[in-house]
Amino acid sequence: EEISSVVISGGEFISDYAKAVGSYANTTQNPEAKPVAGFISGGTFSNEVPAEFLAPGYVLEHNEDGTYGVVEDPAYGKVAKIGDTYYATLADAHAAAVEGDVIKMLVDLEMDKTFTISKNITFDGNNKTLTSSSQNPQIGIEVKSSATIQNITVKSVGNSYGSDTRAINLNGNATSVVLDNVALESSKAICVAPGAITESLYIKTSVLTASA
């Protein structure tokens, strides 16, 4: 008999001799049949649950008693984190950051607004790519503080004002900036505003590509 839906959201599933839960398809009767997937959003299991059984937004954790529990994934749907706290947008992460914090990007991002850094923090791209289509201004990241930007590719692709796109723009308040292992792609890879960088600009192991 075909099962249209199965949901496990809690309870204990303990087996001493076999898998606590399984999903199988009878391809003899129906060659196109496929095992049920994505149906577990909670519960405790005596053995490891295959990842394909887990509902979106849930992960498996190994309990101290040897069992496995299914819990919400705090990183699901989030784009950045500070320590163990996750955020849905870079702006949210920046708003929560305090001096000395590290904002780590979790996924490749496409944004239609400039990401502004106005605190003395580190922005770690985690080897991801930030693509900005911001139109006014046509800037991927604007720095208004002493900050470190590392491990990221930044592309500014906005074009409604011609070719004046900037991957990173250093505002007058950006007194000391470090760029470490960054790749910048834009008509102007980096721009320094009048009065900016009164102390130092340190660029290390980076590639700056200007198309204009």
Short mmCIF file of C-alpha atoms in Angstrom, two decimals:
data_model
loop_
_atom_site.label_atom_id
_atom_site.label_comp_id
_atom_site.label_asym_id
_atom_site.label_seq_id
_atom_site.Cartn_x
_atom_site.Cartn_y
_atom_site.Cartn_z
CA GLU A 1 0.00 0.00 0.00
CA GLU A 2 1.34 3.43 -0.94
CA ILE A 3 1.84 5.84 1.95
CA SER A 4 1.28 9.44 0.93
CA SER A 5 2.83 11.05 4.01
CA VAL A 6 4.61 10.17 7.22
CA VAL A 7 5.56 12.54 10.04
CA ILE A 8 7.63 11.81 13.14
CA SER A 9 7.83 14.84 15.43
CA GLY A 10 8.62 13.24 18.77
CA GLY A 11 8.71 10.08 20.87
CA GLU A 12 11.27 7.34 21.47
CA PHE A 13 12.22 4.75 18.87
CA ILE A 14 14.43 2.09 20.40
CA SER A 15 15.54 -1.16 18.79
CA ASP A 16 18.13 -3.58 20.15
CA TYR A 17 18.63 -5.55 16.95
CA ALA A 18 17.60 -3.45 13.96
CA LYS A 19 17.28 0.12 12.79
CA ALA A 20 14.91 2.21 14.86
CA VAL A 21 13.34 3.70 11.75
CA GLY A 22 13.54 2.94 8.06
CA SER A 23 12.03 3.98 4.75
CA TYR A 24 11.69 1.60 1.84
CA ALA A 25 10.05 1.54 -1.56
CA ASN A 26 8.39 -1.48 -3.16
CA THR A 27 9.71 -1.11 -6.68
CA THR A 28 8.40 -4.57 -7.60
CA GLN A 29 4.83 -3.34 -7.56
CA ASN A 30 5.68 0.21 -8.59
CA PRO A 31 8.97 0.75 -10.43
CA GLU A 32 8.69 4.51 -9.85
CA ALA A 33 8.19 4.23 -6.09
CA LYS A 34 10.65 6.10 -3.89
CA PRO A 35 11.33 5.88 -0.16
CA VAL A 36 9.68 8.52 2.01
CA ALA A 37 12.14 11.29 2.92
CA GLY A 38 12.18 14.44 5.03
CA PHE A 39 9.66 13.19 7.59
CA ILE A 40 11.44 13.43 10.97
CA SER A 41 11.39 16.67 12.95
CA GLY A 42 11.87 15.33 16.47
CA GLY A 43 12.28 12.24 18.59
CA THR A 44 14.96 10.04 20.14
CA PHE A 45 16.41 7.07 18.27
CA SER A 46 18.60 4.16 19.27
CA ASN A 47 20.75 4.45 16.17
CA GLU A 48 21.82 7.10 13.70
CA VAL A 49 19.07 8.38 11.42
CA PRO A 50 19.98 8.89 7.74
CA ALA A 51 20.20 12.55 6.81
CA GLU A 52 17.59 12.15 4.07
CA PHE A 53 14.99 11.22 6.69
CA LEU A 54 15.31 14.60 8.41
CA ALA A 55 12.87 17.41 7.66
CA PRO A 56 14.37 20.66 6.35
CA GLY A 57 15.74 22.75 9.21
CA TYR A 58 16.56 19.80 11.48
CA VAL A 59 19.80 18.04 12.38
CA LEU A 60 20.85 14.93 14.24
CA GLU A 61 22.76 15.15 17.51
CA HIS A 62 24.46 12.36 19.46
CA ASN A 63 23.23 12.21 23.04
CA GLU A 64 25.40 11.34 26.03
CA ASP A 65 23.51 8.09 26.61
CA GLY A 66 24.37 6.86 23.11
CA THR A 67 21.01 7.63 21.55
CA TYR A 68 20.39 10.17 18.79
CA GLY A 69 18.03 13.13 18.92
CA VAL A 70 16.56 15.23 16.14
CA VAL A 71 16.60 18.95 16.93
CA GLU A 72 16.16 22.24 15.11
CA ASP A 73 19.20 23.42 13.18
CA PRO A 74 20.03 26.92 14.48
CA ALA A 75 21.85 27.71 11.23
CA TYR A 76 18.91 26.86 8.97
CA GLY A 77 17.87 29.84 6.89
CA LYS A 78 20.59 32.00 8.43
CA VAL A 79 23.36 33.77 6.51
CA ALA A 80 25.81 34.78 9.24
CA LYS A 81 26.79 34.13 12.83
CA ILE A 82 28.65 35.70 15.72
CA GLY A 83 29.93 32.94 17.97
CA ASP A 84 27.01 30.54 18.39
CA THR A 85 24.30 33.08 17.53
CA TYR A 86 22.88 33.02 14.01
CA TYR A 87 21.37 35.84 11.96
CA ALA A 88 19.07 36.01 8.95
CA THR A 89 20.84 38.99 7.37
CA LEU A 90 24.27 40.60 7.46
CA ALA A 91 22.60 43.79 8.66
CA ASP A 92 21.11 41.93 11.64
CA ALA A 93 24.50 40.47 12.51
CA HIS A 94 26.16 43.89 12.25
CA ALA A 95 23.49 45.48 14.44
CA ALA A 96 24.18 42.91 17.15
CA ALA A 97 27.96 43.08 16.89
CA VAL A 98 30.16 44.84 19.43
CA GLU A 99 33.75 45.94 19.06
CA GLY A 100 36.09 42.99 18.50
CA ASP A 101 33.37 40.59 17.32
CA VAL A 102 33.78 38.36 14.27
CA ILE A 103 30.86 38.14 11.85
CA LYS A 104 31.18 34.94 9.84
CA MET A 105 29.25 34.57 6.60
CA LEU A 106 27.69 31.12 6.16
CA VAL A 107 26.48 31.09 2.54
CA ASP A 108 27.07 32.80 -0.78
CA LEU A 109 24.93 35.93 -0.90
CA GLU A 110 23.34 38.08 -3.57
CA MET A 111 22.30 41.47 -2.19
CA ASP A 112 20.61 44.52 -3.70
CA LYS A 113 21.92 46.81 -0.98
CA THR A 114 25.37 47.85 0.18
CA PHE A 115 26.64 46.07 3.30
CA THR A 116 27.97 48.78 5.60
CA ILE A 117 30.53 48.10 8.32
CA SER A 118 30.59 50.92 10.86
CA LYS A 119 32.02 49.07 13.86
CA ASN A 120 35.54 47.94 14.71
CA ILE A 121 34.95 44.28 13.91
CA THR A 122 36.16 41.45 11.68
CA PHE A 123 34.01 40.36 8.77
CA ASP A 124 35.02 36.81 7.82
CA GLY A 125 33.55 35.72 4.49
CA ASN A 126 34.32 32.07 5.27
CA ASN A 127 35.49 31.65 1.64
CA LYS A 128 32.04 32.61 0.33
CA THR A 129 31.03 35.15 -2.32
CA LEU A 130 29.06 38.34 -1.77
CA THR A 131 27.56 39.69 -5.00
CA SER A 132 26.03 43.15 -4.75
CA SER A 133 23.66 44.68 -7.29
CA SER A 134 23.22 47.82 -5.20
CA GLN A 135 22.43 50.72 -7.53
CA ASN A 136 22.81 53.87 -5.48
CA PRO A 137 25.51 53.65 -4.34
CA GLN A 138 27.01 50.91 -6.48
CA ILE A 139 29.12 49.53 -3.64
CA GLY A 140 29.45 45.98 -2.35
CA ILE A 141 30.88 46.75 1.09
CA GLU A 142 31.30 50.22 2.56
CA VAL A 143 33.65 50.51 5.51
CA LYS A 144 33.15 53.34 7.99
CA SER A 145 35.37 52.08 10.79
CA SER A 146 38.63 50.32 11.55
CA ALA A 147 37.81 46.80 10.38
CA THR A 148 39.24 43.58 9.05
CA ILE A 149 37.70 41.89 6.01
CA GLN A 150 38.96 38.41 5.23
CA ASN A 151 38.35 35.21 3.29
CA ILE A 152 35.79 36.55 0.84
CA THR A 153 35.06 37.32 -2.79
CA VAL A 154 33.18 40.59 -3.28
CA LYS A 155 31.55 41.47 -6.61
CA SER A 156 29.73 44.72 -7.35
CA VAL A 157 27.62 44.34 -10.49
CA GLY A 158 25.23 47.32 -10.36
CA ASN A 159 25.27 49.18 -13.66
CA SER A 160 22.50 51.78 -13.81
CA TYR A 161 25.02 54.59 -13.39
CA GLY A 162 27.55 53.40 -15.93
CA SER A 163 30.71 51.66 -14.91
CA ASP A 164 31.31 53.22 -11.48
CA THR A 165 30.95 50.06 -9.39
CA ARG A 166 33.06 49.49 -6.30
CA ALA A 167 33.64 46.21 -4.52
CA ILE A 168 34.84 47.97 -1.36
CA ASN A 169 34.57 51.67 -0.54
CA LEU A 170 36.56 53.08 2.37
CA ASN A 171 34.69 56.00 3.91
CA GLY A 172 36.34 58.90 5.71
CA ASN A 173 35.82 57.17 9.06
CA ALA A 174 37.79 54.10 7.96
CA THR A 175 41.07 54.96 9.66
CA SER A 176 42.73 51.52 9.66
CA VAL A 177 41.61 48.60 7.49
CA VAL A 178 42.97 45.10 6.86
CA LEU A 179 42.05 43.09 3.75
CA ASP A 180 43.27 39.51 4.09
CA ASN A 181 42.64 36.82 1.47
CA VAL A 182 40.00 38.78 -0.42
CA ALA A 183 39.11 38.83 -4.11
CA LEU A 184 37.49 42.03 -5.35
CA GLU A 185 35.77 42.22 -8.73
CA SER A 186 34.28 45.48 -9.95
CA SER A 187 34.96 48.40 -12.26
CA LYS A 188 36.86 49.83 -9.29
CA ALA A 189 38.02 47.11 -6.93
CA ILE A 190 38.60 49.45 -4.01
CA CYS A 191 38.10 53.18 -3.52
CA VAL A 192 39.48 55.33 -0.73
CA ALA A 193 37.44 58.42 0.07
CA PRO A 194 39.18 61.71 0.95
CA GLY A 195 40.21 61.66 4.59
CA ALA A 196 40.04 57.89 4.91
CA ILE A 197 42.89 55.62 6.03
CA THR A 198 44.72 58.06 8.27
CA GLU A 199 46.58 55.16 9.89
CA SER A 200 46.99 52.09 7.67
CA LEU A 201 45.60 49.98 4.84
CA TYR A 202 47.01 46.46 4.88
CA ILE A 203 46.27 44.17 1.93
CA LYS A 204 47.50 40.59 2.18
CA THR A 205 47.18 37.59 -0.16
CA SER A 206 44.43 39.22 -2.15
CA VAL A 207 43.39 39.71 -5.78
CA LEU A 208 41.94 43.01 -6.93
CA THR A 209 40.35 43.02 -10.38
CA ALA A 210 39.17 46.30 -11.90
CA SER A 211 37.26 46.09 -15.18
CA ALA A 212 37.32 49.82 -15.97
#
